[in-house]
C-alpha cells in the first residue's frame, strides 16, 4: 500500500507509541519529497538524509537494514584503496631478458590499469600488455618462440595478451613461484609501461562505474593490507578499513569490489557514515572529487535534465543498478548547506522501464531539496576533459 505523508507528526507519534522502527524526520521537508519517495517504483527503499554540516539525521526510513547496494558499493572499495596507498602512486610493469635465450620475465606491481584489450587501450590510453610481449620478439629477430615467466600481473591480462597476439603456439607462459626472487632471474630491461596516478584510476572507477577496475582496486587493497586474495579476504579487509574510520559496518558483506554480486549487503546508515568521512578525512577527498555530477559528468550526465532540471550541477553522487536494485548515494547542495543522502532501492522491477521510473523518482525527490549554493559553499565542478587519464 502506498505511504501517505499528509500528516507527518501524526505518523511519527503513532510509530513511537507502537514502538516501531519509524521513519524519522528531524526537520520539515517539502511534501513533494515524500510524494516521490513513496513512489511505487521504489518499493520501500532504505533512505537516509543527513545535514552534512551538523551530522544531524534529517530523515531516515529502513536505513539500518543491509541491502543490495549495486555500484554504490564502489564508494567502499575505492575508499579502501585510498586509505591504503598514497593516491599519487604509479604502477610500473616491465619485461626483461634473462640469461637464457628466448626466456623473458614480465614483472609488475599489480597495476589495476593495464589491459590486454585494444578497445580499452585506445579509448582510455591504457598501458597495453601485448606491447611488452611484442618488445620481447623485437629484441631478437631470430626468435620464433619465447617463454614468458611473470609476477605481479593479473593472470587474465596474460591470457588475453596471448589471444591478442594470436601467437598461441609461439609463446609459452608460466607464473613465477612465490619463493623465487625476480632479481635473480633478470638481466636487461627491454620495455616498461606505467599507469596514471592512483587518484586518476579512482576517479575513472567512480565517474564511469568501471566494474573491472573497481574489482582490481579492491583486490589490490586486500593484498596490500595482508589479507588473502579471496572473497573472504576482500570482505574482511573492507570491514576492517571502513570500521577503522569509526563507521558502523554492521551487516556489511562484500562479495566483490564492483557491486555486481546480488549477495553484497550494506545499509544506508553505513554508506552515509562513510560519506560523512569522505568530507572530513583528507585521504578520502579524492572520493568526493571523483563522484559524477548531476546532468554534467559520468554516469549522471544524462539524468536530471528532464526530471529535475533545477538540480543539474547540484548533486554529486554514485549511481548503482543491478537486477531489482537501483541506488544513488552522495551529496546534494541546498543553499547554505549540503545534504548527505543514500537511497538503496532493492525491491524495484526488473525491466529497464521500471528501473528508469525508479531513477526518475529518486532524481525528482532530490530536486525538491536542492538549491544553488550561497556564497562560501563550493559547488561541484564538472571535469572539462573526463577522458584524459594520462599522468
Coordinates of C-alpha atoms in Angstrom, one line a residue:
X1 CA 0.0 0.0 0.0
X2 CA 1.3 3.4 -0.9
X3 CA 2.5 5.6 2.0
X4 CA 0.7 8.8 2.9
X5 CA 2.7 11.7 4.3
X6 CA -0.1 14.2 4.7
X7 CA 0.4 14.3 8.4
X8 CA 4.0 13.5 9.3
X9 CA 3.7 14.4 13.0
X10 CA 0.7 12.0 13.4
X11 CA 2.6 9.2 11.7
X12 CA 5.7 9.8 13.7
X13 CA 3.9 9.9 17.1
X14 CA 1.9 6.8 16.1
X15 CA 5.0 4.8 15.3
X16 CA 6.6 5.8 18.6
X17 CA 3.5 4.7 20.5
X18 CA 3.7 1.3 18.8
X19 CA 7.4 1.1 19.5
X20 CA 8.1 0.5 15.8
X21 CA 11.3 1.4 13.8
X22 CA 9.7 4.6 12.4
X23 CA 10.5 6.7 9.5
X24 CA 12.1 9.8 11.1
X25 CA 12.2 13.4 10.1
X26 CA 14.1 16.0 12.2
X27 CA 13.2 19.0 10.1
X28 CA 10.3 19.9 7.8
X29 CA 10.9 18.7 4.3
X30 CA 8.7 19.7 1.3
X31 CA 5.7 17.5 0.7
X32 CA 6.8 16.6 -2.8
X33 CA 9.9 15.0 -1.3
X34 CA 7.7 12.3 0.3
X35 CA 5.5 12.1 -2.7
X36 CA 8.4 10.9 -4.9
X37 CA 9.9 8.9 -2.1
X38 CA 6.7 6.9 -1.8
X39 CA 6.6 6.1 -5.5
X40 CA 5.5 2.5 -6.2
X41 CA 8.6 2.2 -8.4
X42 CA 11.0 2.4 -5.5
X43 CA 9.5 -0.4 -3.5
X44 CA 10.2 0.8 0.1
X45 CA 13.8 1.7 -0.2
X46 CA 16.4 2.2 2.6
X47 CA 16.8 6.0 2.8
X48 CA 18.8 8.4 4.9
X49 CA 19.3 12.2 4.6
X50 CA 21.8 13.9 6.8
X51 CA 22.8 17.6 7.3
X52 CA 26.5 17.5 6.3
X53 CA 27.4 20.5 8.5
X54 CA 25.9 19.2 11.8
X55 CA 25.8 15.5 11.0
X56 CA 22.2 15.5 12.1
X57 CA 20.0 12.9 10.6
X58 CA 17.2 14.9 8.9
X59 CA 15.2 11.9 7.7
X60 CA 15.6 8.1 7.6
X61 CA 13.5 5.1 6.8
X62 CA 14.7 1.5 6.6
X63 CA 18.2 2.8 6.7
X64 CA 19.7 0.3 9.1
X65 CA 18.7 -2.8 7.0
X66 CA 21.5 -4.3 5.0
X67 CA 20.5 -4.2 1.3
X68 CA 22.0 -4.8 -2.2
X69 CA 23.9 -1.6 -2.9
X70 CA 24.8 -2.2 -6.6
X71 CA 27.5 0.1 -7.7
X72 CA 27.2 2.4 -4.7
X73 CA 29.5 -0.3 -3.2
X74 CA 32.3 1.3 -5.3
X75 CA 32.4 4.1 -2.8
X76 CA 33.5 1.4 -0.3
X77 CA 36.1 -0.3 -2.5
X78 CA 37.7 3.0 -3.7
X79 CA 37.8 4.3 -0.2
X80 CA 39.6 1.2 0.9
X81 CA 42.4 1.7 -1.6
X82 CA 42.6 5.4 -0.9
X83 CA 43.1 4.6 2.8
X84 CA 45.8 2.0 1.8
X85 CA 48.0 3.8 -0.7
X86 CA 49.1 7.3 -1.5
X87 CA 46.9 8.4 -4.3
X88 CA 49.9 9.7 -6.2
X89 CA 51.1 6.1 -6.5
X90 CA 52.1 4.9 -10.0
X91 CA 52.4 1.3 -11.0
X92 CA 55.0 0.0 -13.4
X93 CA 55.2 -3.2 -15.5
X94 CA 58.3 -4.2 -17.4
X95 CA 59.7 -7.0 -19.5
X96 CA 63.3 -8.3 -19.0
X97 CA 65.8 -10.5 -20.7
X98 CA 67.2 -13.5 -18.7
X99 CA 70.5 -15.4 -19.2
X100 CA 68.6 -18.0 -21.2
X101 CA 67.9 -17.1 -24.8
X102 CA 64.2 -16.9 -25.6
X103 CA 63.2 -16.7 -21.9
X104 CA 61.8 -13.4 -20.7
X105 CA 60.3 -12.1 -17.4
X106 CA 57.3 -9.8 -17.1
X107 CA 57.5 -8.2 -13.7
X108 CA 54.8 -5.8 -12.5
X109 CA 53.4 -4.0 -9.4
X110 CA 49.9 -5.4 -9.8
X111 CA 48.8 -2.4 -12.0
X112 CA 45.0 -2.2 -11.9
X113 CA 45.0 0.0 -15.1
X114 CA 47.0 -2.2 -17.5
X115 CA 44.9 -4.0 -20.1
X116 CA 45.2 -6.6 -22.9
X117 CA 42.1 -5.2 -24.6
X118 CA 42.9 -2.9 -27.6
X119 CA 39.5 -1.2 -27.3
X120 CA 40.2 -0.1 -23.8
X121 CA 43.8 0.8 -24.7
X122 CA 42.6 3.1 -27.5
X123 CA 39.7 4.7 -25.7
X124 CA 41.3 5.4 -22.3
X125 CA 45.0 5.5 -23.2
X126 CA 45.8 2.4 -21.0
X127 CA 49.1 0.6 -20.9
X128 CA 48.9 -2.4 -23.2
X129 CA 50.3 -5.8 -22.0
X130 CA 50.7 -7.2 -25.6
X131 CA 53.1 -4.3 -26.3
X132 CA 55.5 -5.7 -23.8
X133 CA 55.4 -9.1 -25.3
X134 CA 56.0 -7.7 -28.8
X135 CA 59.0 -5.9 -27.4
X136 CA 60.5 -9.3 -26.5
X137 CA 60.2 -10.5 -30.1
X138 CA 61.6 -7.2 -31.4
X139 CA 64.7 -7.6 -29.2
X140 CA 65.8 -10.6 -31.1
X141 CA 64.5 -11.0 -34.7
X142 CA 65.7 -14.6 -34.8
X143 CA 63.3 -15.8 -32.1
X144 CA 60.3 -17.8 -33.4
X145 CA 59.2 -19.0 -29.9
X146 CA 59.6 -17.4 -26.5
X147 CA 58.9 -18.4 -22.9
X148 CA 57.4 -15.8 -20.6
X149 CA 57.5 -16.1 -16.8
X150 CA 55.7 -13.5 -14.9
X151 CA 55.0 -12.0 -11.5
X152 CA 52.9 -9.0 -10.2
X153 CA 50.5 -9.1 -13.2
X154 CA 46.9 -10.3 -13.5
X155 CA 46.6 -13.8 -14.9
X156 CA 43.7 -12.7 -17.1
X157 CA 45.9 -10.0 -18.7
X158 CA 48.4 -12.6 -19.6
X159 CA 45.7 -14.9 -21.0
X160 CA 44.1 -12.1 -23.1
X161 CA 47.5 -10.8 -24.2
X162 CA 48.2 -14.3 -25.6
X163 CA 44.9 -14.2 -27.5
X164 CA 45.5 -10.6 -28.7
X165 CA 48.9 -11.5 -30.2
X166 CA 47.5 -14.7 -31.9
X167 CA 50.7 -16.5 -31.1
X168 CA 49.2 -19.4 -29.1
X169 CA 51.9 -21.8 -30.4
X170 CA 54.9 -19.4 -30.2
X171 CA 54.6 -18.0 -26.7
X172 CA 54.6 -20.2 -23.5
X173 CA 53.5 -18.6 -20.2
X174 CA 54.2 -19.6 -16.6
X175 CA 53.9 -17.7 -13.3
X176 CA 57.0 -17.3 -11.1
X177 CA 56.8 -19.2 -7.8
X178 CA 56.3 -17.1 -4.7
X179 CA 59.6 -18.1 -3.2
X180 CA 61.7 -17.1 -6.3
X181 CA 63.4 -13.7 -6.2
X182 CA 62.7 -12.0 -9.5
X183 CA 66.0 -10.1 -9.3
X184 CA 67.9 -13.3 -9.5
X185 CA 66.4 -14.1 -12.9
X186 CA 66.5 -10.8 -14.8
X187 CA 69.3 -9.1 -16.7
X188 CA 68.4 -6.3 -19.2
X189 CA 65.2 -4.3 -19.1
X190 CA 63.6 -4.3 -22.6
X191 CA 60.5 -2.2 -22.2
X192 CA 58.3 -0.7 -19.4
X193 CA 54.8 0.8 -19.2
X194 CA 53.3 2.9 -16.4
X195 CA 49.9 3.6 -15.1
X196 CA 48.4 7.0 -14.3
X197 CA 48.4 8.0 -10.6
X198 CA 46.1 6.1 -8.4
X199 CA 43.8 9.1 -7.9
X200 CA 43.0 9.1 -11.7
X201 CA 42.1 5.4 -11.5
X202 CA 39.8 6.1 -8.6
X203 CA 38.2 8.9 -10.5
X204 CA 37.7 6.8 -13.5
X205 CA 36.2 3.9 -11.5
X206 CA 33.7 6.2 -9.8
X207 CA 32.9 8.5 -12.7
X208 CA 32.2 5.8 -15.2
X209 CA 31.4 2.9 -12.8
X210 CA 34.1 0.7 -14.2
X211 CA 33.5 -2.8 -12.8
X212 CA 36.8 -4.4 -13.7
X213 CA 38.9 -1.5 -12.4
X214 CA 36.9 -1.3 -9.2
X215 CA 37.4 -5.0 -8.6
X216 CA 41.1 -4.8 -9.2
X217 CA 41.4 -1.8 -6.9
X218 CA 39.6 -3.7 -4.2
X219 CA 41.8 -6.7 -4.5
X220 CA 44.9 -4.5 -4.6
X221 CA 43.8 -3.1 -1.2
X222 CA 43.1 -6.6 0.0
X223 CA 46.6 -7.8 -0.8
X224 CA 48.4 -4.6 0.4
X225 CA 46.7 -4.9 3.7
X226 CA 47.9 -8.5 4.1
X227 CA 44.6 -10.3 3.6
X228 CA 44.1 -13.4 1.4
X229 CA 43.2 -12.6 -2.2
X230 CA 39.8 -14.3 -1.8
X231 CA 36.2 -13.1 -1.3
X232 CA 36.6 -13.7 2.4
X233 CA 39.8 -11.7 2.4
X234 CA 38.2 -8.8 0.5
X235 CA 35.2 -8.7 2.9
X236 CA 37.4 -8.8 6.0
X237 CA 39.7 -6.0 4.6
X238 CA 36.8 -3.8 3.6
X239 CA 35.1 -4.2 7.0
X240 CA 38.3 -3.5 8.9
X241 CA 39.4 -0.5 6.8
X242 CA 36.0 1.2 6.9
X243 CA 35.3 0.5 10.6
X244 CA 38.8 2.0 11.4
X245 CA 37.2 5.3 10.5
X246 CA 34.5 4.9 13.1
X247 CA 31.9 3.8 10.6
X248 CA 29.3 1.3 11.8
X249 CA 29.7 -1.7 9.4
X250 CA 27.0 -3.9 11.0
X251 CA 25.6 -6.3 8.4
X252 CA 28.1 -5.2 5.7
X253 CA 29.1 -8.1 3.4
X254 CA 31.2 -7.6 0.3
X255 CA 31.4 -10.4 -2.3
X256 CA 33.2 -8.2 -4.8
X257 CA 34.6 -4.7 -5.2
X258 CA 32.2 -3.7 -8.1
X259 CA 28.7 -4.2 -6.7
X260 CA 27.7 -6.6 -9.3
X261 CA 27.0 -9.5 -7.0
X262 CA 23.4 -9.8 -5.7
X263 CA 24.9 -11.2 -2.5
X264 CA 26.6 -7.9 -1.5
X265 CA 24.9 -6.2 1.5
X266 CA 25.3 -2.8 3.2
X267 CA 22.9 -0.5 5.0
X268 CA 22.2 3.1 4.0
X269 CA 23.4 4.0 7.5
X270 CA 26.9 2.5 6.8
X271 CA 27.1 4.3 3.4
X272 CA 26.0 7.6 4.9
X273 CA 28.6 7.4 7.7
X274 CA 31.3 6.7 5.2
X275 CA 30.2 9.7 3.1
X276 CA 30.5 11.9 6.1
X277 CA 34.1 10.7 6.5
X278 CA 34.7 11.4 2.8
X279 CA 34.2 15.1 3.6
X280 CA 36.3 15.1 6.8
X281 CA 39.1 12.6 6.1
X282 CA 41.8 14.2 3.9
X283 CA 42.8 10.8 2.4
X284 CA 39.2 10.4 1.1
X285 CA 38.9 13.8 -0.6
X286 CA 39.6 12.0 -3.9
X287 CA 36.3 10.1 -3.5
X288 CA 34.3 13.3 -3.2
X289 CA 36.1 14.9 -6.1
X290 CA 35.5 11.8 -8.3
X291 CA 31.8 11.4 -8.0
X292 CA 29.6 12.1 -11.0
X293 CA 27.8 15.5 -11.1
X294 CA 24.1 15.6 -11.9
X295 CA 23.5 16.3 -15.6
X296 CA 27.1 17.2 -16.2
X297 CA 29.5 14.2 -15.9
X298 CA 30.0 10.5 -15.7
X299 CA 27.0 8.2 -15.1
X300 CA 24.8 11.2 -14.1
X301 CA 25.4 13.1 -17.3
X302 CA 22.1 12.0 -18.9
X303 CA 20.0 12.5 -15.8
X304 CA 18.1 15.4 -14.2
X305 CA 17.7 17.4 -17.4
X306 CA 14.1 16.3 -17.8
X307 CA 13.2 15.1 -14.3
X308 CA 14.6 17.8 -12.1
X309 CA 16.4 20.5 -14.2
X310 CA 16.7 22.7 -11.1
X311 CA 19.1 20.1 -9.6
X312 CA 21.5 20.0 -12.5
X313 CA 25.0 20.6 -11.2
X314 CA 23.8 20.4 -7.5
X315 CA 24.0 16.6 -6.9
X316 CA 27.3 14.7 -6.7
X317 CA 26.7 11.0 -6.3
X318 CA 27.5 7.4 -7.2
X319 CA 24.9 5.6 -9.2
X320 CA 24.0 1.9 -8.9
X321 CA 21.9 -0.6 -10.9
X322 CA 21.7 -4.4 -10.9
X323 CA 18.7 -6.7 -11.2
X324 CA 15.8 -5.5 -8.9
X325 CA 18.1 -2.7 -7.5
X326 CA 18.5 1.0 -8.2
X327 CA 20.7 3.1 -5.9
X328 CA 22.2 6.6 -5.5
X329 CA 24.4 7.9 -2.7
X330 CA 26.3 11.2 -2.3
X331 CA 25.8 14.9 -1.7
X332 CA 23.1 17.4 -2.6
X333 CA 23.7 21.2 -2.4
X334 CA 20.8 23.0 -0.7
X335 CA 21.5 26.7 -0.4
X336 CA 23.8 27.2 2.6
X337 CA 24.1 23.5 3.4
X338 CA 25.0 20.2 1.8
X339 CA 23.0 17.1 2.5
X340 CA 24.5 13.6 2.6
X341 CA 21.9 11.2 1.2
X342 CA 21.7 7.5 0.4
X343 CA 18.9 5.7 -1.4
X344 CA 19.1 1.9 -1.7
X345 CA 16.0 0.6 -3.6
X346 CA 16.4 -3.2 -3.7
X347 CA 12.8 -4.0 -4.5
X348 CA 12.3 -2.4 -7.9
X349 CA 11.1 -4.1 -11.0
X350 CA 13.5 -6.0 -13.4
X351 CA 12.7 -4.2 -16.6
X352 CA 14.5 -1.2 -18.0
X353 CA 11.3 0.8 -17.9
X354 CA 10.7 0.1 -14.2
X355 CA 14.3 0.9 -13.3
X356 CA 14.2 4.1 -15.2
X357 CA 11.0 5.1 -13.3
X358 CA 12.8 4.4 -10.0
X359 CA 15.7 6.6 -11.1
X360 CA 13.3 9.3 -12.0
X361 CA 11.6 9.2 -8.7
X362 CA 14.9 9.5 -6.9
X363 CA 16.0 12.4 -9.0
X364 CA 12.7 14.2 -8.6
X365 CA 12.9 13.6 -4.9
X366 CA 16.3 15.2 -4.6
X367 CA 15.2 18.0 -6.9
X368 CA 12.7 19.1 -4.2
X369 CA 15.6 19.9 -1.7
X370 CA 18.4 21.2 -3.9
X371 CA 19.1 24.9 -4.2
X372 CA 22.0 26.8 -5.7
X373 CA 24.9 27.3 -3.2
X374 CA 25.2 30.5 -1.4
X375 CA 28.5 32.4 -1.2
X376 CA 31.1 30.4 0.6
X377 CA 29.9 27.0 -0.3
X378 CA 31.8 25.2 -3.1
X379 CA 29.7 23.9 -6.0
X380 CA 30.6 20.6 -7.7
X381 CA 32.7 21.4 -10.8
X382 CA 32.3 19.2 -13.8
X383 CA 35.5 17.8 -15.4
X384 CA 36.5 19.6 -18.6
X385 CA 38.0 16.5 -20.2
X386 CA 37.0 13.4 -18.3
X387 CA 38.6 11.1 -20.8
X388 CA 42.1 12.4 -20.0
X389 CA 43.7 9.6 -18.0
X390 CA 47.4 10.1 -18.6
X391 CA 49.6 11.1 -15.7

